[in-house]
CSV table of C-alpha atoms in Angstrom, one decimal:
chain,number,residue,atom,x,y,z
A,9,MET,CA,8.4,-19.3,7.9
A,10,ARG,CA,8.6,-17.2,4.8
A,11,ILE,CA,8.3,-14.0,6.9
A,12,ALA,CA,11.0,-15.2,9.3
A,13,LEU,CA,13.3,-15.8,6.4
A,14,LEU,CA,12.6,-12.4,5.0
A,15,GLU,CA,13.4,-10.8,8.4
A,16,PHE,CA,16.6,-12.8,8.6
A,17,ILE,CA,17.7,-11.7,5.1
A,18,ASP,CA,16.9,-8.0,6.0
A,19,TRP,CA,19.0,-8.4,9.1
A,20,LEU,CA,21.9,-10.0,7.2
A,21,GLU,CA,21.8,-7.2,4.6
A,22,LEU,CA,22.1,-4.6,7.4
A,23,GLN,CA,25.2,-6.4,8.9
A,24,ALA,CA,27.4,-6.3,5.8
A,25,PRO,CA,27.3,-5.0,2.2
A,26,ALA,CA,28.4,-8.4,0.9
A,27,PHE,CA,25.1,-9.8,2.0
A,28,LYS,CA,23.3,-7.0,0.2
A,29,ARG,CA,25.1,-8.0,-3.0
A,30,ALA,CA,24.2,-11.6,-2.4
A,31,GLY,CA,20.6,-10.6,-1.9
A,32,ARG,CA,20.6,-8.8,-5.2
A,33,ALA,CA,22.0,-11.8,-7.0
A,34,LEU,CA,19.3,-13.9,-5.4
A,35,ALA,CA,16.7,-11.5,-6.6
A,36,LEU,CA,18.1,-11.6,-10.1
A,37,ALA,CA,17.9,-15.4,-10.1
A,38,ARG,CA,14.4,-15.3,-8.7
A,39,SER,CA,13.2,-13.1,-11.5
A,40,ARG,CA,14.4,-15.7,-14.1
A,41,VAL,CA,12.3,-18.3,-12.4
A,42,ALA,CA,9.3,-16.2,-11.7
A,43,PHE,CA,9.0,-14.9,-15.3
A,44,VAL,CA,9.6,-18.1,-17.2
A,45,GLY,CA,8.0,-17.9,-20.6
A,46,CYS,CA,7.7,-14.1,-20.4
A,47,GLU,CA,9.5,-11.4,-22.4
A,48,LEU,CA,12.0,-10.3,-19.8
A,49,GLY,CA,14.4,-7.5,-19.9
A,50,GLY,CA,17.8,-7.5,-18.2
A,51,SER,CA,18.5,-6.8,-14.5
A,52,VAL,CA,14.9,-7.5,-13.3
A,53,LEU,CA,14.9,-8.0,-9.5
A,54,VAL,CA,12.3,-10.0,-7.6
A,55,HIS,CA,13.0,-9.5,-3.9
A,56,GLY,CA,10.0,-11.2,-2.5
A,57,ALA,CA,7.3,-13.6,-3.5
A,58,LEU,CA,5.6,-13.1,-6.8
A,59,GLN,CA,2.4,-14.9,-7.8
A,60,LEU,CA,2.2,-14.8,-11.6
A,61,GLU,CA,-0.7,-16.6,-13.2
A,62,ARG,CA,0.1,-16.3,-16.9
A,63,ARG,CA,-2.2,-17.4,-19.6
A,64,GLY,CA,-1.6,-14.4,-22.0
A,65,ARG,CA,1.4,-12.4,-23.0
A,66,VAL,CA,3.6,-10.8,-20.3
A,67,SER,CA,6.4,-8.4,-21.1
A,68,VAL,CA,8.6,-6.9,-18.4
A,69,GLY,CA,11.1,-4.2,-19.2
A,70,ALA,CA,14.7,-3.9,-18.1
A,71,ALA,CA,15.7,-3.1,-14.5
A,72,CYS,CA,12.2,-3.5,-13.0
A,73,VAL,CA,12.1,-4.2,-9.3
A,74,PHE,CA,9.5,-6.2,-7.4
A,75,ALA,CA,9.9,-5.6,-3.6
A,76,GLY,CA,9.4,-8.2,-1.0
A,77,GLY,CA,7.1,-7.9,2.0
A,78,PRO,CA,4.4,-9.6,4.1
A,79,LEU,CA,2.2,-10.3,1.1
A,80,PRO,CA,3.2,-11.3,-2.5
A,81,THR,CA,2.6,-9.2,-5.5
A,82,ALA,CA,0.0,-11.0,-7.6
A,83,MET,CA,-0.4,-10.8,-11.4
A,84,ARG,CA,-3.1,-12.6,-13.2
A,85,VAL,CA,-3.1,-12.4,-17.0
A,86,GLU,CA,-6.1,-14.1,-18.7
A,87,LYS,CA,-5.9,-16.0,-22.1
A,88,GLY,CA,-5.3,-13.6,-24.9
A,89,ALA,CA,-4.6,-10.7,-22.6
A,90,THR,CA,-1.4,-8.5,-22.6
A,91,LEU,CA,0.5,-7.1,-19.7
A,92,GLU,CA,3.3,-4.8,-20.7
A,93,VAL,CA,5.6,-3.4,-18.0
A,94,GLY,CA,8.0,-0.6,-19.1
A,95,ALA,CA,11.6,-0.4,-18.1
A,96,ARG,CA,12.6,0.6,-14.5
A,97,CYS,CA,9.2,0.2,-13.0
A,98,TYR,CA,8.9,-0.5,-9.3
A,99,PHE,CA,6.3,-2.6,-7.6
A,100,ASN,CA,5.9,-2.7,-3.8
A,101,TYR,CA,4.6,-5.8,-2.1
A,102,GLY,CA,0.9,-6.8,-2.1
A,103,ALA,CA,0.1,-5.1,-5.5
A,104,ASN,CA,-2.5,-6.9,-7.4
A,105,PHE,CA,-3.0,-6.8,-11.2
A,106,GLU,CA,-5.9,-8.5,-13.0
A,107,VAL,CA,-5.5,-8.4,-16.7
A,108,LYS,CA,-8.4,-9.5,-18.9
A,109,GLU,CA,-7.5,-7.6,-22.1
A,110,SER,CA,-4.6,-5.1,-21.8
A,111,VAL,CA,-2.7,-3.3,-19.1
A,112,ARG,CA,0.3,-1.2,-20.4
A,113,MET,CA,2.8,0.7,-18.3
A,114,GLY,CA,5.3,3.2,-19.4
A,115,GLU,CA,8.8,3.6,-18.1
A,116,ARG,CA,9.7,4.4,-14.5
A,117,CYS,CA,6.2,3.8,-13.1
A,118,MET,CA,5.9,3.2,-9.4
A,119,PHE,CA,3.3,1.1,-7.6
A,120,GLY,CA,2.9,1.2,-3.9
A,121,SER,CA,1.8,-1.6,-1.6
A,122,TYR,CA,-1.7,-3.0,-1.9
A,123,VAL,CA,-2.4,-1.2,-5.2
A,124,ARG,CA,-5.1,-2.8,-7.2
A,125,VAL,CA,-5.3,-2.6,-11.0
A,126,SER,CA,-7.9,-4.3,-13.1
A,127,ASP,CA,-9.1,-4.0,-16.6
A,128,ALA,CA,-12.1,-5.4,-18.5
A,129,PRO,CA,-12.8,-6.6,-22.0
A,130,GLY,CA,-13.1,-3.4,-24.1
A,131,ALA,CA,-11.7,-1.3,-21.2
A,132,PRO,CA,-7.9,-1.5,-21.2
A,133,VAL,CA,-5.8,0.4,-18.6
A,134,VAL,CA,-2.9,2.5,-19.8
A,135,PHE,CA,-0.2,4.1,-17.6
A,136,GLY,CA,2.1,6.7,-19.1
A,137,LYS,CA,5.7,7.3,-18.1
A,138,ASP,CA,6.8,8.3,-14.6
A,139,VAL,CA,3.4,7.5,-13.1
A,140,TRP,CA,3.3,7.0,-9.3
A,141,VAL,CA,0.4,5.1,-7.8
A,142,ALA,CA,0.6,5.3,-4.0
A,143,HIS,CA,-0.4,2.8,-1.3
A,144,GLY,CA,-3.8,1.3,-1.5
A,145,ALA,CA,-5.0,3.0,-4.6
A,146,VAL,CA,-7.5,1.3,-6.9
A,147,ILE,CA,-7.4,1.7,-10.6
A,148,ASN,CA,-10.6,0.7,-12.3
A,149,PRO,CA,-11.1,-0.6,-15.9
A,150,GLY,CA,-10.9,1.7,-18.8
A,151,VAL,CA,-8.7,4.3,-17.1
A,152,SER,CA,-5.8,6.0,-18.8
A,153,ILE,CA,-3.2,7.7,-16.6
A,154,GLY,CA,-1.0,10.3,-18.3
A,155,ASP,CA,2.7,10.8,-18.1
A,156,GLY,CA,4.0,12.0,-14.7
A,157,ALA,CA,0.6,11.7,-13.0
A,158,VAL,CA,0.4,10.8,-9.3
A,159,VAL,CA,-2.5,8.8,-7.8
A,160,SER,CA,-2.7,9.5,-4.1
A,161,ALA,CA,-2.9,6.9,-1.3
A,162,GLY,CA,-6.2,5.2,-1.0
A,163,SER,CA,-7.7,6.8,-4.1
A,164,VAL,CA,-10.2,5.1,-6.3
A,165,VAL,CA,-9.7,6.1,-10.0
A,166,ASN,CA,-12.7,5.8,-12.3
A,167,THR,CA,-11.9,8.4,-14.9
A,168,ASN,CA,-8.8,9.3,-17.0
A,169,VAL,CA,-6.0,11.2,-15.3
A,170,PRO,CA,-4.4,13.9,-17.5
A,171,PRO,CA,-0.6,14.1,-17.6
A,172,GLY,CA,1.1,15.8,-14.7
A,173,MET,CA,-2.0,15.8,-12.5
A,174,LEU,CA,-2.7,14.5,-9.0
A,175,ALA,CA,-5.7,12.2,-8.6
A,176,ILE,CA,-6.9,12.2,-5.0
A,177,GLY,CA,-10.0,10.8,-3.2
A,178,ASN,CA,-12.7,8.3,-3.7
A,179,PRO,CA,-13.8,8.7,-6.4
A,180,ALA,CA,-10.6,10.5,-7.5
A,181,ARG,CA,-10.8,14.1,-8.5
A,182,MET,CA,-8.0,15.9,-10.2
A,183,MET,CA,-5.8,18.7,-8.9
A,184,SER,CA,-2.6,20.2,-9.9
A,185,GLN,CA,0.6,18.8,-8.4
A,186,ARG,CA,1.8,22.4,-8.0
A,187,LEU,CA,-0.7,22.8,-5.2
A,188,CYS,CA,1.3,20.3,-3.1
A,189,THR,CA,4.4,21.6,-1.4
A,190,THR,CA,7.2,19.2,-0.7
A,191,GLY,CA,6.5,19.1,3.0
A,192,GLY,CA,2.8,18.7,2.8
A,193,SER,CA,2.6,16.3,-0.1
A,194,HIS,CA,0.6,13.3,0.9
A,195,ALA,CA,0.6,11.1,-2.2
B,12,MET,CA,5.9,-17.1,31.4
B,13,THR,CA,3.7,-19.2,29.2
B,14,PRO,CA,4.8,-20.7,25.9
B,15,LEU,CA,2.7,-18.2,23.9
B,16,PHE,CA,4.5,-15.3,25.5
B,17,LEU,CA,7.9,-17.0,24.9
B,18,LEU,CA,7.0,-17.6,21.2
B,19,SER,CA,5.9,-14.0,20.9
B,20,ARG,CA,9.2,-12.7,22.2
B,21,LEU,CA,11.0,-15.0,19.7
B,22,LYS,CA,8.9,-13.5,16.9
B,23,LEU,CA,9.8,-10.0,18.1
B,24,TRP,CA,13.6,-10.6,18.3
B,25,ARG,CA,14.3,-7.6,16.2
B,26,CYS,CA,12.5,-5.2,18.5
B,27,THR,CA,14.5,-3.1,20.9
B,28,ARG,CA,12.2,-3.4,23.9
B,29,VAL,CA,9.2,-5.8,24.4
B,30,GLY,CA,6.9,-5.3,27.4
B,31,GLN,CA,5.3,-7.9,29.6
B,32,ARG,CA,2.5,-10.3,28.3
B,33,VAL,CA,2.8,-9.3,24.6
B,34,GLU,CA,0.9,-11.7,22.4
B,35,VAL,CA,1.8,-12.3,18.8
B,36,LEU,CA,-0.8,-14.4,17.0
B,37,GLY,CA,0.1,-15.5,13.5
B,38,SER,CA,3.1,-13.8,11.8
B,39,ILE,CA,4.8,-10.5,12.2
B,40,TYR,CA,7.3,-8.9,9.9
B,41,VAL,CA,9.8,-6.6,11.7
B,42,ILE,CA,12.4,-5.0,9.5
B,43,GLY,CA,14.7,-2.0,9.2
B,44,GLY,CA,16.9,-2.2,12.2
B,45,GLY,CA,15.5,0.9,13.9
B,46,HIS,CA,14.3,1.4,17.5
B,47,ILE,CA,11.1,-0.5,18.1
B,48,GLU,CA,9.5,-0.4,21.5
B,49,ILE,CA,6.4,-2.5,22.4
B,50,GLY,CA,4.6,-1.8,25.6
B,51,ASP,CA,2.9,-4.3,28.0
B,52,ASP,CA,-0.2,-6.3,27.2
B,53,VAL,CA,-0.1,-5.5,23.5
B,54,ILE,CA,-1.8,-7.9,21.1
B,55,LEU,CA,-0.5,-8.3,17.6
B,56,ASP,CA,-3.0,-10.4,15.7
B,57,GLY,CA,-1.3,-11.4,12.4
B,58,ARG,CA,-3.4,-14.5,11.8
B,59,LEU,CA,-5.2,-13.1,8.7
B,60,VAL,CA,-2.3,-11.3,7.1
B,61,PRO,CA,1.1,-10.6,8.6
B,62,ILE,CA,1.7,-7.3,10.5
B,63,GLU,CA,4.5,-5.1,9.3
B,64,LEU,CA,6.7,-3.0,11.6
B,65,HIS,CA,9.3,-1.1,9.8
B,66,ALA,CA,11.7,1.3,11.5
B,67,GLU,CA,14.7,2.6,9.6
B,68,PRO,CA,18.0,2.9,11.5
B,69,GLY,CA,17.8,6.0,13.7
B,70,ALA,CA,14.0,6.0,13.6
B,71,GLU,CA,11.7,5.3,16.5
B,72,LEU,CA,8.5,3.2,16.5
B,73,ILE,CA,6.7,3.1,19.8
B,74,ILE,CA,3.6,1.1,20.6
B,75,GLY,CA,2.0,1.9,23.9
B,76,HIS,CA,0.6,-0.4,26.6
B,77,GLY,CA,-2.5,-2.4,25.8
B,78,CYS,CA,-2.7,-1.7,22.0
B,79,VAL,CA,-4.3,-4.1,19.6
B,80,LEU,CA,-3.1,-4.4,16.1
B,81,GLU,CA,-5.0,-6.5,13.6
B,82,GLY,CA,-3.8,-8.3,10.5
B,83,GLY,CA,-2.4,-6.4,7.6
B,84,VAL,CA,-1.5,-3.4,9.7
B,85,SER,CA,1.6,-1.7,8.4
B,86,ILE,CA,3.6,0.9,10.3
B,87,GLU,CA,6.6,2.5,8.6
B,88,ALA,CA,8.8,4.9,10.7
B,89,GLN,CA,11.6,6.9,9.1
B,90,LYS,CA,11.8,9.3,12.0
B,91,ARG,CA,9.1,8.7,14.7
B,92,VAL,CA,5.8,7.0,14.9
B,93,GLU,CA,4.1,6.9,18.3
B,94,ILE,CA,1.0,5.0,19.2
B,95,GLY,CA,-0.6,5.8,22.5
B,96,PRO,CA,-1.8,3.3,25.1
B,97,GLY,CA,-5.1,1.5,24.5
B,98,SER,CA,-5.2,2.3,20.8
B,99,ARG,CA,-6.7,-0.1,18.3
B,100,LEU,CA,-5.5,-0.4,14.7
B,101,ARG,CA,-7.9,-2.4,12.6
B,102,ALA,CA,-7.1,-4.6,9.6
B,103,PHE,CA,-5.0,-3.2,6.7
B,104,CYS,CA,-4.5,0.2,8.1
B,105,LYS,CA,-1.3,2.0,7.3
B,106,LEU,CA,0.7,4.5,9.3
B,107,MET,CA,3.7,6.2,7.8
B,108,ASP,CA,5.8,9.3,8.6
B,109,ASN,CA,7.3,9.7,5.2
B,110,ASN,CA,5.9,9.8,1.7
B,111,PHE,CA,9.1,8.1,0.3
B,112,HIS,CA,8.9,10.1,-3.0
B,113,PRO,CA,8.2,13.7,-3.6
B,114,VAL,CA,5.3,14.7,-5.9
B,115,LEU,CA,7.4,17.3,-7.6
B,116,GLY,CA,11.0,16.9,-8.8
B,117,SER,CA,13.0,13.7,-8.7
B,118,ARG,CA,11.0,10.8,-7.4
B,119,HIS,CA,14.2,9.1,-6.1
B,120,ARG,CA,14.9,11.9,-3.6
B,121,ARG,CA,13.3,11.1,-0.2
B,122,PRO,CA,11.3,13.9,1.2
B,123,PRO,CA,11.6,15.0,4.9
B,124,SER,CA,9.8,12.9,7.5
B,125,HIS,CA,7.0,14.3,9.7
B,126,PRO,CA,6.4,12.4,12.9
B,127,VAL,CA,3.1,10.7,13.4
B,128,LYS,CA,1.5,10.7,16.8
B,129,LEU,CA,-1.5,8.8,18.0
B,130,GLU,CA,-2.5,9.6,21.6
B,131,ALA,CA,-4.3,7.3,24.0
B,132,ALA,CA,-7.3,5.2,23.0
B,133,VAL,CA,-7.3,6.1,19.4
B,134,GLU,CA,-9.1,3.8,17.0
B,135,VAL,CA,-8.0,3.6,13.4
B,136,GLY,CA,-10.5,1.9,11.0
B,137,GLU,CA,-10.0,-0.8,8.4
B,138,ARG,CA,-7.9,0.3,5.4
B,139,ALA,CA,-7.4,3.8,6.9
B,140,ILE,CA,-4.2,5.6,6.0
B,141,VAL,CA,-2.4,7.9,8.4
B,142,LEU,CA,0.0,10.0,6.5
B,143,PRO,CA,3.1,12.1,7.6
B,144,GLY,CA,2.4,14.8,10.1
B,145,ALA,CA,-0.9,13.4,11.4
B,146,TRP,CA,-1.6,13.9,15.1
B,147,LEU,CA,-4.6,12.2,16.5
B,148,GLU,CA,-5.5,13.3,20.0
B,149,LYS,CA,-7.1,11.2,22.7
B,150,LYS,CA,-10.1,9.0,21.8
B,151,VAL,CA,-10.1,10.0,18.2
B,152,THR,CA,-11.9,7.5,15.9
B,153,LEU,CA,-11.0,7.2,12.2
B,154,GLY,CA,-13.6,5.4,10.1
B,155,PRO,CA,-12.8,2.8,7.5
B,156,GLY,CA,-10.9,4.0,4.5
B,157,VAL,CA,-10.1,7.5,5.9
B,158,VAL,CA,-6.9,9.1,4.6
B,159,ILE,CA,-5.6,11.7,7.1
B,160,ALA,CA,-2.5,13.9,7.4
B,161,ARG,CA,-3.4,16.6,9.9
B,162,ARG,CA,-4.2,17.2,13.6
B,163,VAL,CA,-7.6,15.9,14.9
B,164,LYS,CA,-9.0,17.2,18.1
B,165,ALA,CA,-9.6,14.9,21.1
B,166,GLY,CA,-12.8,12.7,20.9
B,167,ALA,CA,-13.5,13.5,17.2
B,168,THR,CA,-14.7,11.0,14.7
B,169,VAL,CA,-13.5,11.2,11.2
B,170,LEU,CA,-15.5,9.5,8.5
B,171,VAL,CA,-15.4,9.4,4.7
B,172,PRO,CA,-18.6,10.4,2.9
B,173,ILE,CA,-21.3,7.8,2.7
B,174,ALA,CA,-21.2,5.8,-0.6
B,175,ARG,CA,-23.7,7.0,-3.1
B,176,SER,CA,-25.2,4.9,-5.9
B,177,ALA,CA,-24.4,6.0,-9.5
B,178,PRO,CA,-26.3,5.0,-12.6
B,179,ALA,CA,-24.9,1.8,-14.1
B,180,PRO,CA,-23.6,2.0,-17.7
B,181,SER,CA,-26.3,1.0,-20.1
B,182,GLU,CA,-26.1,-2.5,-21.5
B,183,VAL,CA,-26.7,-3.6,-25.1
B,184,GLU,CA,-30.0,-5.5,-25.5
B,185,PRO,CA,-29.2,-9.0,-26.7
B,186,GLU,CA,-30.8,-10.2,-29.9
B,187,GLY,CA,-34.1,-11.9,-29.6
B,188,ALA,CA,-34.7,-10.5,-26.1
B,189,VAL,CA,-38.3,-10.9,-24.9
B,190,ASN,CA,-38.4,-7.4,-23.4
B,191,LYS,CA,-39.2,-5.1,-26.3
B,192,ALA,CA,-39.2,-1.9,-24.2
B,193,PRO,CA,-37.1,0.9,-25.7
B,194,VAL,CA,-33.6,0.7,-24.4
B,195,LYS,CA,-31.9,3.9,-23.2
B,196,THR,CA,-28.5,4.1,-24.8
B,197,ARG,CA,-27.2,6.8,-22.6
B,198,VAL,CA,-23.8,5.8,-21.3
B,199,LEU,CA,-22.6,7.4,-18.1
B,200,ARG,CA,-19.5,6.7,-16.3
B,201,PRO,CA,-20.3,5.5,-12.8
B,202,ALA,CA,-18.4,8.3,-11.1
B,203,ALA,CA,-19.4,11.1,-13.5
B,204,ARG,CA,-22.3,12.3,-11.4
B,205,THR,CA,-21.0,11.6,-8.0
B,206,VAL,CA,-20.3,14.7,-6.0
B,207,VAL,CA,-17.0,14.5,-4.3
B,208,GLN,CA,-16.8,15.8,-0.8
B,209,PRO,CA,-13.7,16.2,1.4
B,210,PRO,CA,-13.5,13.9,4.5
B,211,VAL,CA,-16.2,14.9,7.0
B,212,VAL,CA,-15.0,15.6,10.6
B,213,ALA,CA,-17.8,15.1,13.1
B,214,SER,CA,-17.0,15.8,16.6
């Protein structure tokens, strides 16, 4: 039923811009409900389902977007743990975050669908600014990802990613983003 | 026409053309408003997790006769994605003809699309990712977790390297432990000694 409703909303939004504006207003209202009790910035949009299991501290920066889709984005923050999301971050559907101690994200990070991020006690996860984690990537505990880094689709990251690098493969190895041309970039 | 096929047609109301005897089990998520064509005898099994078919306006998504798509399959077409007859897409695999963001430069600028083509009787494994520009010829098999963005010759099997065990990080011996054997304190990241190999293509 939820999927049928999402399909119908998508169809409505294609028919007239007014419906798109209404969809945005709905997403804004949904964010207020989804992040009750959290530190929430302005203009946060939640377009689809969001499963937030909050026992610790959750902070979401301004203008973050949580996309809708077949599966909800799930966030589980344990007692005493901290999840900090920077401003203008984007989360595609089906992303999964398990926070046991600390997960911090800088501004303008992007997370693709089915991304999985988990930390462990004593092994926090840190994302810099402008990080892009592509579809299906797995970020393991204790990893720090530098500013502007890209994690390729399906990669499994066990080690730190330096700023501006491309992490690719399972387990991920580092390569320069300059090696990727625009046409052949497959992050 | 049985009620199952009627219900399937109802679930596929946003598709441009739906063939005969198409079965939709569970739920399916069709969005975008582009051209979506589904051939005869196709089975879309979204009982585990919904299947996503996404074609932007002006894009073409074509699923050939007799294909089987399992739960969690996601196909995103910005230009053209074609799946040949008799292909099988296993759970959680992803096909896309656009990266949506460029690696270099502004991440908000959409890069050009490169059509994806799967010829007849291709099998795509669980959680495999087929990226823009991929062309899988007849009877190609992609193993689970493969990420591919190039042309693969007919009949080839593409597999990821076999998983290798890595030494576990050393653990601190608890106080009063019965075992008095000396504890090695060497800490090694699990992946530090793993040799990474590119995807193996075995024909």
